[in-house]
Amino acid sequence: MAVKTEQKNGLAVCHVEGEIDINTAPDIKKAFDKLIGKKEPRVVINLAKVTYVDSSGLATLVEILKNMRSYGGKMKLSNMSPKIKSLFEITKLEKLFDIAVSEEDAISKFV
Amino acid sequence: MEKEVVIKASNVKKKFGDRAILNGISLEIYRGETFVIMGGSGCGKSTFLRHVIGALKPDSGSIHLLGKDISKLNEDDLDKVKKRIGMCFQSSALFDSMTVGENVALALKEHTKLDKSVIDIVVKMKLEMVGLRGFEDLMPSQLSGGMRKRVGLARAIAMDPEIVFYDEPTAGLDPIVAGVIDKLIIDLSKKLAITSVVVTHDMKSVFSIADRVAMLYEGKVLEVGTPAEIKASKNAMVQQFVNGSPDGPIRFFQQKDDYIEQLLK
Amino acid sequence: MDFIENIGRTVLDTFRATRDVMALLFETLYWLVMGPFKKKFSKREGIFTQMAYAGVDSVIIAFFVSFFTGVVIAMQSAYQLQRFGANIYVAPMVAISIARELGPVLTSLVVAGRVGAAITAELGTMKVSEQIEALDTMALNPIRFLVVPRFLALLIMLPCLVMFSDLMGIMGGFLVGVFNLRLNPYRYITFSFQFMVWKDVWTGLVKSAVFAMIITMVGCYMGLKTKGGAEGVGKSTTASVVTSFILIILFDSILTCVFYFFNT
């Protein structure tokens, strides 16, 4: 599991790699707590290299979204694999998140 | 595609005192399927389930659960395997001193480093799956039997297990609630790709949920097959059980001739 | 022959139960010591709840018993001592018998009836309703999760409770001494503490710690081996209280002998 953050067009793009599950979710949360601490207004999370998400992982993403909204920040998810997309649908979370097809798509929607 | 075996029992035997409960059970259960173990009361199906989850140890034979021989594991390694399975108990077995939410959250709180706020979200998601969102703060004693079963199910899937075991999930419930529970079992195993192992004697639910069925009788496997195969079985005992008829090779009354003599003794 | 058979069976059962309780005690101590190293702490909140239940909630009944015991001892000893004109010796008599003997024993008996019974009933109910098994399948060791917090809570709270009970008992005697026997209050107090030595107090506290272990171990053992529904819970609870009472009296005699013969 790894989180890399870069600045692109004035917004933060986070590349998450590996699994987001019971074991890694606490570290993911810590990585995003830094961004939240800086009150980053616009964040894109690129999930292209995420192989697996479990319910703790989903809950962590919800928590990150909640914390960002508390200061008016916005967050979009992009590049989900079909397997992960269907997981969002089963858990009825696809309505909660802004889900974009690609990173560029997500960035362009922000601008 | 090769089917992955997640549970493999080979010649499992168990005696309680002089009474042999399991007389050499061998079964294979594959990943992703819903496997039903059926049989009459006292045929050893619940005892077999206790062996598979590691609560009881066999006298002889071995049980491989998720690739590990669980009768040979030490406690720490057994705990690691146990975190990957979930169990729904016949009596729900909710912790009476905790709220519904705390019941579902317990394993996450004890076994993970997740923040409380994240755990709260997981609990809401799991309760939503069983249709009980908003019941977090109630105590188990305030719930009906069917609701308790569903909370037990939410608790069993809290850690995203690979296998969920159900011990008589529909026992003691009215037909509608039993139908709801059956539907939940199907939903969970199909949507989340969980392997389900169900122990039951409720024939209606057997045929609505099972991918494969094993019939146990007197601690032995009588027959294994798809529901259709079981229905068409030539085995008289299986037929008797499926049709629920009192007459047949399985005797429920002790037919002894000394009845009159005993009365006069 | 039946009679001898019964004796044999009872002895064997007692032997087996003793072995099982000792095994439970060792496992509890193992988790108590090793738990923190394995990063498996017993829940702090759990221990505090247990401490509040076992200790704080027992205060009133323990005080009630000790206070009136103090009153009664003062009167009974005054009845004897008056004949020798030695009324003032009521003070050390009450203080020492309470601190060495009656405070720890009576308080422990009260706690065994209240807390020991509750432990057995709770764990017994959990056992018969599959909750213990549920803990086990969730990879939560029932001993670490249920027994250790109760053990620790009572081990801390019972000696504290005994200390306060001792003071209440002495106060009961004091009231009799001052208002009935017309003794000088100041002299009563100084006389009490002049005769009482440190050893009188710590032997009482050692006793109470041993009794605390007896109460939790017997309570948990009886609870965890409960079988057979609500009726089984009732039987276990009765057995738990009776066994605790017997063991408390037995160990009290043993410890008193030890302290008596190894008089340092």
mmCIF file of N, CA and C in Angstrom, chain C residues 5-121:
data_model
loop_
_atom_site.group_PDB
_atom_site.id
_atom_site.type_symbol
_atom_site.label_atom_id
_atom_site.label_comp_id
_atom_site.label_asym_id
_atom_site.label_seq_id
_atom_site.Cartn_x
_atom_site.Cartn_y
_atom_site.Cartn_z
ATOM 1 N N GLU C 5 -18.911 -45.481 47.669
ATOM 2 C CA GLU C 5 -18.841 -45.014 46.283
ATOM 3 C C GLU C 5 -19.061 -43.515 46.192
ATOM 4 N N ASN C 6 -20.076 -43.046 46.938
ATOM 5 C CA ASN C 6 -20.382 -41.619 46.910
ATOM 6 C C ASN C 6 -19.218 -40.786 47.413
ATOM 7 N N ILE C 7 -18.614 -41.265 48.504
ATOM 8 C CA ILE C 7 -17.457 -40.541 49.033
ATOM 9 C C ILE C 7 -16.367 -40.470 47.970
ATOM 10 N N GLY C 8 -16.101 -41.613 47.370
ATOM 11 C CA GLY C 8 -15.073 -41.667 46.336
ATOM 12 C C GLY C 8 -15.371 -40.698 45.203
ATOM 13 N N ARG C 9 -16.635 -40.700 44.766
ATOM 14 C CA ARG C 9 -16.994 -39.832 43.646
ATOM 15 C C ARG C 9 -16.846 -38.370 44.031
ATOM 16 N N THR C 10 -17.317 -38.018 45.244
ATOM 17 C CA THR C 10 -17.217 -36.631 45.676
ATOM 18 C C THR C 10 -15.762 -36.190 45.726
ATOM 19 N N VAL C 11 -14.899 -37.054 46.266
ATOM 20 C CA VAL C 11 -13.481 -36.705 46.360
ATOM 21 C C VAL C 11 -12.905 -36.480 44.960
ATOM 22 N N LEU C 12 -13.238 -37.392 44.053
ATOM 23 C CA LEU C 12 -12.735 -37.265 42.682
ATOM 24 C C LEU C 12 -13.229 -35.979 42.023
ATOM 25 N N ASP C 13 -14.536 -35.697 42.200
ATOM 26 C CA ASP C 13 -15.105 -34.479 41.605
ATOM 27 C C ASP C 13 -14.411 -33.244 42.152
ATOM 28 N N THR C 14 -14.227 -33.232 43.483
ATOM 29 C CA THR C 14 -13.576 -32.085 44.109
ATOM 30 C C THR C 14 -12.176 -31.920 43.554
ATOM 31 N N PHE C 15 -11.488 -33.044 43.418
ATOM 32 C CA PHE C 15 -10.125 -33.026 42.914
ATOM 33 C C PHE C 15 -10.092 -32.448 41.503
ATOM 34 N N ARG C 16 -11.028 -32.923 40.670
ATOM 35 C CA ARG C 16 -11.081 -32.461 39.283
ATOM 36 C C ARG C 16 -11.396 -30.968 39.219
ATOM 37 N N ALA C 17 -12.374 -30.550 40.037
ATOM 38 C CA ALA C 17 -12.767 -29.140 40.031
ATOM 39 C C ALA C 17 -11.596 -28.265 40.470
ATOM 40 N N THR C 18 -10.873 -28.733 41.515
ATOM 41 C CA THR C 18 -9.730 -27.961 42.002
ATOM 42 C C THR C 18 -8.701 -27.789 40.896
ATOM 43 N N ARG C 19 -8.453 -28.895 40.190
ATOM 44 C CA ARG C 19 -7.477 -28.836 39.094
ATOM 45 C C ARG C 19 -7.933 -27.839 38.025
ATOM 46 N N ASP C 20 -9.230 -27.880 37.686
ATOM 47 C CA ASP C 20 -9.734 -26.982 36.649
ATOM 48 C C ASP C 20 -9.668 -25.517 37.086
ATOM 49 N N VAL C 21 -10.002 -25.276 38.367
ATOM 50 C CA VAL C 21 -9.957 -23.895 38.852
ATOM 51 C C VAL C 21 -8.516 -23.394 38.832
ATOM 52 N N MET C 22 -7.563 -24.262 39.225
ATOM 53 C CA MET C 22 -6.157 -23.857 39.196
ATOM 54 C C MET C 22 -5.725 -23.548 37.764
ATOM 55 N N ALA C 23 -6.191 -24.379 36.814
ATOM 56 C CA ALA C 23 -5.852 -24.140 35.403
ATOM 57 C C ALA C 23 -6.387 -22.781 34.960
ATOM 58 N N LEU C 24 -7.633 -22.487 35.387
ATOM 59 C CA LEU C 24 -8.237 -21.201 35.037
ATOM 60 C C LEU C 24 -7.431 -20.053 35.638
ATOM 61 N N LEU C 25 -6.999 -20.249 36.901
ATOM 62 C CA LEU C 25 -6.214 -19.211 37.583
ATOM 63 C C LEU C 25 -4.905 -18.954 36.833
ATOM 64 N N PHE C 26 -4.240 -20.032 36.416
ATOM 65 C CA PHE C 26 -2.964 -19.867 35.716
ATOM 66 C C PHE C 26 -3.173 -19.165 34.382
ATOM 67 N N GLU C 27 -4.258 -19.542 33.700
ATOM 68 C CA GLU C 27 -4.499 -18.900 32.407
ATOM 69 C C GLU C 27 -4.817 -17.415 32.581
ATOM 70 N N THR C 28 -5.587 -17.112 33.656
ATOM 71 C CA THR C 28 -5.899 -15.712 33.938
ATOM 72 C C THR C 28 -4.618 -14.929 34.210
ATOM 73 N N LEU C 29 -3.743 -15.518 35.047
ATOM 74 C CA LEU C 29 -2.486 -14.832 35.365
ATOM 75 C C LEU C 29 -1.633 -14.678 34.112
ATOM 76 N N TYR C 30 -1.681 -15.707 33.237
ATOM 77 C CA TYR C 30 -0.922 -15.644 31.988
ATOM 78 C C TYR C 30 -1.355 -14.441 31.159
ATOM 79 N N TRP C 31 -2.685 -14.289 30.997
ATOM 80 C CA TRP C 31 -3.177 -13.163 30.192
ATOM 81 C C TRP C 31 -2.921 -11.836 30.880
ATOM 82 N N LEU C 32 -2.986 -11.851 32.213
ATOM 83 C CA LEU C 32 -2.757 -10.628 32.982
ATOM 84 C C LEU C 32 -1.339 -10.136 32.760
ATOM 85 N N VAL C 33 -0.379 -11.089 32.755
ATOM 86 C CA VAL C 33 1.029 -10.724 32.622
ATOM 87 C C VAL C 33 1.424 -10.584 31.161
ATOM 88 N N MET C 34 0.990 -11.581 30.336
ATOM 89 C CA MET C 34 1.456 -11.620 28.952
ATOM 90 C C MET C 34 0.620 -10.750 28.020
ATOM 91 N N GLY C 35 -0.639 -10.476 28.400
ATOM 92 C CA GLY C 35 -1.527 -9.690 27.546
ATOM 93 C C GLY C 35 -0.875 -8.416 27.020
ATOM 94 N N PRO C 36 -0.335 -7.578 27.906
ATOM 95 C CA PRO C 36 0.277 -6.329 27.434
ATOM 96 C C PRO C 36 1.433 -6.558 26.451
ATOM 97 N N PHE C 37 2.186 -7.669 26.620
ATOM 98 C CA PHE C 37 3.302 -7.924 25.704
ATOM 99 C C PHE C 37 2.808 -8.329 24.327
ATOM 100 N N LYS C 38 1.658 -9.021 24.310
ATOM 101 C CA LYS C 38 1.112 -9.453 23.025
ATOM 102 C C LYS C 38 0.246 -8.369 22.421
ATOM 103 N N LYS C 39 0.295 -7.184 22.982
ATOM 104 C CA LYS C 39 -0.534 -6.075 22.512
ATOM 105 C C LYS C 39 -2.013 -6.433 22.566
ATOM 106 N N LYS C 40 -2.381 -7.223 23.549
ATOM 107 C CA LYS C 40 -3.787 -7.557 23.701
ATOM 108 C C LYS C 40 -4.208 -7.151 25.102
ATOM 109 N N PHE C 41 -4.350 -5.873 25.308
ATOM 110 C CA PHE C 41 -4.719 -5.369 26.626
ATOM 111 C C PHE C 41 -6.152 -5.754 26.953
ATOM 112 N N SER C 42 -6.394 -5.938 28.216
ATOM 113 C CA SER C 42 -7.789 -6.030 28.616
ATOM 114 C C SER C 42 -8.335 -4.615 28.577
ATOM 115 N N LYS C 43 -9.550 -4.492 28.163
ATOM 116 C CA LYS C 43 -10.125 -3.171 27.981
ATOM 117 C C LYS C 43 -10.154 -2.386 29.282
ATOM 118 N N ARG C 44 -9.628 -1.156 29.233
ATOM 119 C CA ARG C 44 -9.594 -0.374 30.464
ATOM 120 C C ARG C 44 -11.008 -0.032 30.909
ATOM 121 N N GLU C 45 -11.855 0.329 29.956
ATOM 122 C CA GLU C 45 -13.235 0.684 30.311
ATOM 123 C C GLU C 45 -13.928 -0.496 30.980
ATOM 124 N N GLY C 46 -13.637 -1.730 30.457
ATOM 125 C CA GLY C 46 -14.219 -2.934 31.032
ATOM 126 C C GLY C 46 -13.826 -3.082 32.489
ATOM 127 N N ILE C 47 -12.542 -2.839 32.771
ATOM 128 C CA ILE C 47 -12.077 -2.991 34.143
ATOM 129 C C ILE C 47 -12.741 -1.955 35.047
ATOM 130 N N PHE C 48 -12.874 -0.719 34.543
ATOM 131 C CA PHE C 48 -13.492 0.320 35.371
ATOM 132 C C PHE C 48 -14.952 0.005 35.675
ATOM 133 N N THR C 49 -15.679 -0.497 34.672
ATOM 134 C CA THR C 49 -17.079 -0.869 34.914
ATOM 135 C C THR C 49 -17.140 -1.928 35.995
ATOM 136 N N GLN C 50 -16.265 -2.925 35.862
ATOM 137 C CA GLN C 50 -16.250 -4.010 36.845
ATOM 138 C C GLN C 50 -15.880 -3.480 38.224
ATOM 139 N N MET C 51 -14.908 -2.554 38.278
ATOM 140 C CA MET C 51 -14.494 -2.008 39.573
ATOM 141 C C MET C 51 -15.637 -1.260 40.225
ATOM 142 N N ALA C 52 -16.354 -0.497 39.413
ATOM 143 C CA ALA C 52 -17.492 0.254 39.949
ATOM 144 C C ALA C 52 -18.536 -0.708 40.482
ATOM 145 N N TYR C 53 -18.794 -1.778 39.703
ATOM 146 C CA TYR C 53 -19.831 -2.705 40.122
ATOM 147 C C TYR C 53 -19.408 -3.468 41.372
ATOM 148 N N ALA C 54 -18.190 -4.031 41.326
ATOM 149 C CA ALA C 54 -17.747 -4.891 42.420
ATOM 150 C C ALA C 54 -17.444 -4.075 43.674
ATOM 151 N N GLY C 55 -16.859 -2.897 43.498
ATOM 152 C CA GLY C 55 -16.401 -2.136 44.647
ATOM 153 C C GLY C 55 -17.396 -1.107 45.118
ATOM 154 N N VAL C 56 -17.602 -0.078 44.287
ATOM 155 C CA VAL C 56 -18.374 1.079 44.723
ATOM 156 C C VAL C 56 -19.797 0.686 45.104
ATOM 157 N N ASP C 57 -20.399 -0.179 44.289
ATOM 158 C CA ASP C 57 -21.784 -0.547 44.556
ATOM 159 C C ASP C 57 -21.931 -1.461 45.774
ATOM 160 N N SER C 58 -20.815 -2.038 46.242
ATOM 161 C CA SER C 58 -20.894 -2.899 47.421
ATOM 162 C C SER C 58 -20.676 -2.123 48.709
ATOM 163 N N VAL C 59 -20.364 -0.822 48.579
ATOM 164 C CA VAL C 59 -19.950 -0.051 49.749
ATOM 165 C C VAL C 59 -21.026 -0.053 50.835
ATOM 166 N N ILE C 60 -22.262 0.236 50.448
ATOM 167 C CA ILE C 60 -23.292 0.441 51.455
ATOM 168 C C ILE C 60 -23.531 -0.831 52.260
ATOM 169 N N ILE C 61 -23.684 -1.952 51.574
ATOM 170 C CA ILE C 61 -23.978 -3.189 52.295
ATOM 171 C C ILE C 61 -22.779 -3.615 53.131
ATOM 172 N N ALA C 62 -21.550 -3.415 52.605
ATOM 173 C CA ALA C 62 -20.361 -3.784 53.368
ATOM 174 C C ALA C 62 -20.250 -2.917 54.631
ATOM 175 N N PHE C 63 -20.540 -1.627 54.479
ATOM 176 C CA PHE C 63 -20.487 -0.722 55.627
ATOM 177 C C PHE C 63 -21.532 -1.103 56.660
ATOM 178 N N PHE C 64 -22.695 -1.432 56.195
ATOM 179 C CA PHE C 64 -23.792 -1.818 57.079
ATOM 180 C C PHE C 64 -23.373 -3.012 57.937
ATOM 181 N N VAL C 65 -22.858 -4.033 57.278
ATOM 182 C CA VAL C 65 -22.462 -5.246 57.988
ATOM 183 C C VAL C 65 -21.340 -4.936 58.983
ATOM 184 N N SER C 66 -20.313 -4.219 58.544
ATOM 185 C CA SER C 66 -19.160 -3.961 59.406
ATOM 186 C C SER C 66 -19.526 -3.082 60.599
ATOM 187 N N PHE C 67 -20.324 -2.073 60.329
ATOM 188 C CA PHE C 67 -20.696 -1.149 61.395
ATOM 189 C C PHE C 67 -21.396 -1.889 62.530
ATOM 190 N N PHE C 68 -22.389 -2.704 62.169
ATOM 191 C CA PHE C 68 -23.132 -3.383 63.225
ATOM 192 C C PHE C 68 -22.327 -4.502 63.859
ATOM 193 N N THR C 69 -21.408 -5.096 63.095
ATOM 194 C CA THR C 69 -20.498 -6.064 63.708
ATOM 195 C C THR C 69 -19.666 -5.373 64.791
ATOM 196 N N GLY C 70 -19.185 -4.164 64.475
ATOM 197 C CA GLY C 70 -18.428 -3.395 65.458
ATOM 198 C C GLY C 70 -19.251 -3.142 66.712
ATOM 199 N N VAL C 71 -20.505 -2.746 66.495
ATOM 200 C CA VAL C 71 -21.400 -2.476 67.632
ATOM 201 C C VAL C 71 -21.561 -3.730 68.481
ATOM 202 N N VAL C 72 -21.828 -4.849 67.816
ATOM 203 C CA VAL C 72 -22.099 -6.100 68.525
ATOM 204 C C VAL C 72 -20.860 -6.566 69.291
ATOM 205 N N ILE C 73 -19.710 -6.501 68.655
ATOM 206 C CA ILE C 73 -18.485 -6.953 69.334
ATOM 207 C C ILE C 73 -18.215 -6.104 70.562
ATOM 208 N N ALA C 74 -18.430 -4.801 70.414
ATOM 209 C CA ALA C 74 -18.199 -3.909 71.543
ATOM 210 C C ALA C 74 -19.097 -4.316 72.717
ATOM 211 N N MET C 75 -20.361 -4.584 72.423
ATOM 212 C CA MET C 75 -21.290 -4.944 73.496
ATOM 213 C C MET C 75 -20.938 -6.293 74.115
ATOM 214 N N GLN C 76 -20.659 -7.263 73.247
ATOM 215 C CA GLN C 76 -20.336 -8.600 73.742
ATOM 216 C C GLN C 76 -19.068 -8.588 74.595
ATOM 217 N N SER C 77 -18.057 -7.863 74.145
ATOM 218 C CA SER C 77 -16.826 -7.868 74.943
ATOM 219 C C SER C 77 -16.998 -7.045 76.206
ATOM 220 N N ALA C 78 -17.824 -5.991 76.144
ATOM 221 C CA ALA C 78 -18.079 -5.183 77.335
ATOM 222 C C ALA C 78 -18.761 -6.034 78.408
ATOM 223 N N TYR C 79 -19.637 -6.923 77.971
ATOM 224 C CA TYR C 79 -20.359 -7.808 78.886
ATOM 225 C C TYR C 79 -19.375 -8.604 79.724
ATOM 226 N N GLN C 80 -18.268 -9.040 79.114
ATOM 227 C CA GLN C 80 -17.245 -9.795 79.839
ATOM 228 C C GLN C 80 -16.320 -8.877 80.621
ATOM 229 N N LEU C 81 -15.862 -7.834 79.927
ATOM 230 C CA LEU C 81 -14.797 -7.003 80.507
ATOM 231 C C LEU C 81 -15.290 -6.159 81.672
ATOM 232 N N GLN C 82 -16.603 -5.826 81.681
ATOM 233 C CA GLN C 82 -17.156 -4.998 82.752
ATOM 234 C C GLN C 82 -16.893 -5.610 84.128
ATOM 235 N N ARG C 83 -16.943 -6.962 84.165
ATOM 236 C CA ARG C 83 -16.792 -7.655 85.447
ATOM 237 C C ARG C 83 -15.415 -7.422 86.049
ATOM 238 N N PHE C 84 -14.430 -7.173 85.185
ATOM 239 C CA PHE C 84 -13.078 -6.910 85.695
ATOM 240 C C PHE C 84 -12.794 -5.415 85.740
ATOM 241 N N GLY C 85 -13.820 -4.628 85.433
ATOM 242 C CA GLY C 85 -13.603 -3.184 85.395
ATOM 243 C C GLY C 85 -12.625 -2.783 84.310
ATOM 244 N N ALA C 86 -12.593 -3.564 83.274
ATOM 245 C CA ALA C 86 -11.612 -3.302 82.214
ATOM 246 C C ALA C 86 -12.287 -2.806 80.957
ATOM 247 N N ASN C 87 -13.313 -1.969 81.139
ATOM 248 C CA ASN C 87 -14.086 -1.465 80.011
ATOM 249 C C ASN C 87 -13.253 -0.903 78.874
ATOM 250 N N ILE C 88 -12.194 -0.227 79.227
ATOM 251 C CA ILE C 88 -11.409 0.466 78.203
ATOM 252 C C ILE C 88 -10.794 -0.525 77.213
ATOM 253 N N TYR C 89 -10.652 -1.793 77.619
ATOM 254 C CA TYR C 89 -10.059 -2.777 76.703
ATOM 255 C C TYR C 89 -11.013 -3.166 75.570
ATOM 256 N N VAL C 90 -12.248 -2.702 75.696
ATOM 257 C CA VAL C 90 -13.170 -2.880 74.563
ATOM 258 C C VAL C 90 -12.566 -2.284 73.297
ATOM 259 N N ALA C 91 -11.884 -1.155 73.432
ATOM 260 C CA ALA C 91 -11.354 -0.434 72.259
ATOM 261 C C ALA C 91 -10.396 -1.300 71.443
ATOM 262 N N PRO C 92 -9.277 -1.781 72.022
ATOM 263 C CA PRO C 92 -8.376 -2.607 71.208
ATOM 264 C C PRO C 92 -9.012 -3.927 70.790
ATOM 265 N N MET C 93 -9.875 -4.454 71.636
ATOM 266 C CA MET C 93 -10.536 -5.705 71.307
ATOM 267 C C MET C 93 -11.301 -5.577 69.991
ATOM 268 N N VAL C 94 -12.120 -4.524 69.899
ATOM 269 C CA VAL C 94 -12.902 -4.297 68.683
ATOM 270 C C VAL C 94 -11.968 -4.059 67.504
ATOM 271 N N ALA C 95 -11.004 -3.158 67.691
ATOM 272 C CA ALA C 95 -10.159 -2.758 66.560
ATOM 273 C C ALA C 95 -9.407 -3.959 66.009
ATOM 274 N N ILE C 96 -8.835 -4.774 66.908
ATOM 275 C CA ILE C 96 -7.992 -5.873 66.431
ATOM 276 C C ILE C 96 -8.831 -6.995 65.824
ATOM 277 N N SER C 97 -9.947 -7.342 66.485
ATOM 278 C CA SER C 97 -10.718 -8.441 65.897
ATOM 279 C C SER C 97 -11.332 -8.040 64.567
ATOM 280 N N ILE C 98 -11.696 -6.766 64.430
ATOM 281 C CA ILE C 98 -12.226 -6.314 63.136
ATOM 282 C C ILE C 98 -11.126 -6.353 62.079
ATOM 283 N N ALA C 99 -9.966 -5.776 62.381
ATOM 284 C CA ALA C 99 -8.923 -5.636 61.359
ATOM 285 C C ALA C 99 -8.365 -6.996 60.951
ATOM 286 N N ARG C 100 -8.165 -7.876 61.941
ATOM 287 C CA ARG C 100 -7.531 -9.157 61.623
ATOM 288 C C ARG C 100 -8.504 -10.146 61.010
ATOM 289 N N GLU C 101 -9.737 -10.113 61.471
ATOM 290 C CA GLU C 101 -10.606 -11.230 61.170
ATOM 291 C C GLU C 101 -11.941 -10.819 60.541
ATOM 292 N N LEU C 102 -12.730 -10.069 61.324
ATOM 293 C CA LEU C 102 -14.120 -9.907 60.917
ATOM 294 C C LEU C 102 -14.292 -8.987 59.725
ATOM 295 N N GLY C 103 -13.456 -7.959 59.639
ATOM 296 C CA GLY C 103 -13.557 -7.053 58.484
ATOM 297 C C GLY C 103 -13.360 -7.814 57.187
ATOM 298 N N PRO C 104 -12.183 -8.459 57.013
ATOM 299 C CA PRO C 104 -11.960 -9.183 55.754
ATOM 300 C C PRO C 104 -12.978 -10.288 55.509
ATOM 301 N N VAL C 105 -13.259 -11.092 56.525
ATOM 302 C CA VAL C 105 -14.110 -12.265 56.279
ATOM 303 C C VAL C 105 -15.547 -11.845 55.968
ATOM 304 N N LEU C 106 -16.118 -10.980 56.823
ATOM 305 C CA LEU C 106 -17.520 -10.635 56.598
ATOM 306 C C LEU C 106 -17.694 -9.853 55.305
ATOM 307 N N THR C 107 -16.785 -8.917 55.034
ATOM 308 C CA THR C 107 -16.902 -8.159 53.789
ATOM 309 C C THR C 107 -16.799 -9.093 52.592
ATOM 310 N N SER C 108 -15.851 -10.045 52.669
ATOM 311 C CA SER C 108 -15.692 -10.972 51.543
ATOM 312 C C SER C 108 -16.925 -11.840 51.358
ATOM 313 N N LEU C 109 -17.528 -12.258 52.471
ATOM 314 C CA LEU C 109 -18.739 -13.073 52.348
ATOM 315 C C LEU C 109 -19.852 -12.270 51.680
ATOM 316 N N VAL C 110 -19.969 -11.007 52.101
ATOM 317 C CA VAL C 110 -20.987 -10.156 51.476
ATOM 318 C C VAL C 110 -20.712 -10.018 49.981
ATOM 319 N N VAL C 111 -19.444 -9.761 49.644
ATOM 320 C CA VAL C 111 -19.091 -9.574 48.230
ATOM 321 C C VAL C 111 -19.268 -10.879 47.452
ATOM 322 N N ALA C 112 -18.964 -12.012 48.096
ATOM 323 C CA ALA C 112 -19.154 -13.302 47.413
ATOM 324 C C ALA C 112 -20.622 -13.490 47.070
ATOM 325 N N GLY C 113 -21.496 -13.115 48.019
ATOM 326 C CA GLY C 113 -22.923 -13.267 47.768
ATOM 327 C C GLY C 113 -23.419 -12.335 46.688
ATOM 328 N N ARG C 114 -22.843 -11.139 46.642
ATOM 329 C CA ARG C 114 -23.328 -10.140 45.695
ATOM 330 C C ARG C 114 -22.609 -10.250 44.350
ATOM 331 N N VAL C 115 -21.277 -10.083 44.390
ATOM 332 C CA VAL C 115 -20.519 -10.014 43.135
ATOM 333 C C VAL C 115 -20.258 -11.407 42.566
ATOM 334 N N GLY C 116 -19.866 -12.366 43.431
ATOM 335 C CA GLY C 116 -19.593 -13.714 42.943
ATOM 336 C C GLY C 116 -20.805 -14.301 42.261
ATOM 337 N N ALA C 117 -21.967 -14.140 42.899
ATOM 338 C CA ALA C 117 -23.196 -14.664 42.303
ATOM 339 C C ALA C 117 -23.475 -13.985 40.977
ATOM 340 N N ALA C 118 -23.267 -12.668 40.924
ATOM 341 C CA ALA C 118 -23.545 -11.943 39.681
ATOM 342 C C ALA C 118 -22.608 -12.390 38.568
ATOM 343 N N ILE C 119 -21.338 -12.615 38.899
ATOM 344 C CA ILE C 119 -20.377 -13.077 37.887
ATOM 345 C C ILE C 119 -20.838 -14.412 37.314
ATOM 346 N N THR C 120 -21.177 -15.354 38.209
ATOM 347 C CA THR C 120 -21.604 -16.666 37.733
ATOM 348 C C THR C 120 -22.868 -16.571 36.886
ATOM 349 N N ALA C 121 -23.825 -15.784 37.373
ATOM 350 C CA ALA C 121 -25.086 -15.680 36.621
ATOM 351 C C ALA C 121 -24.836 -15.087 35.244
#
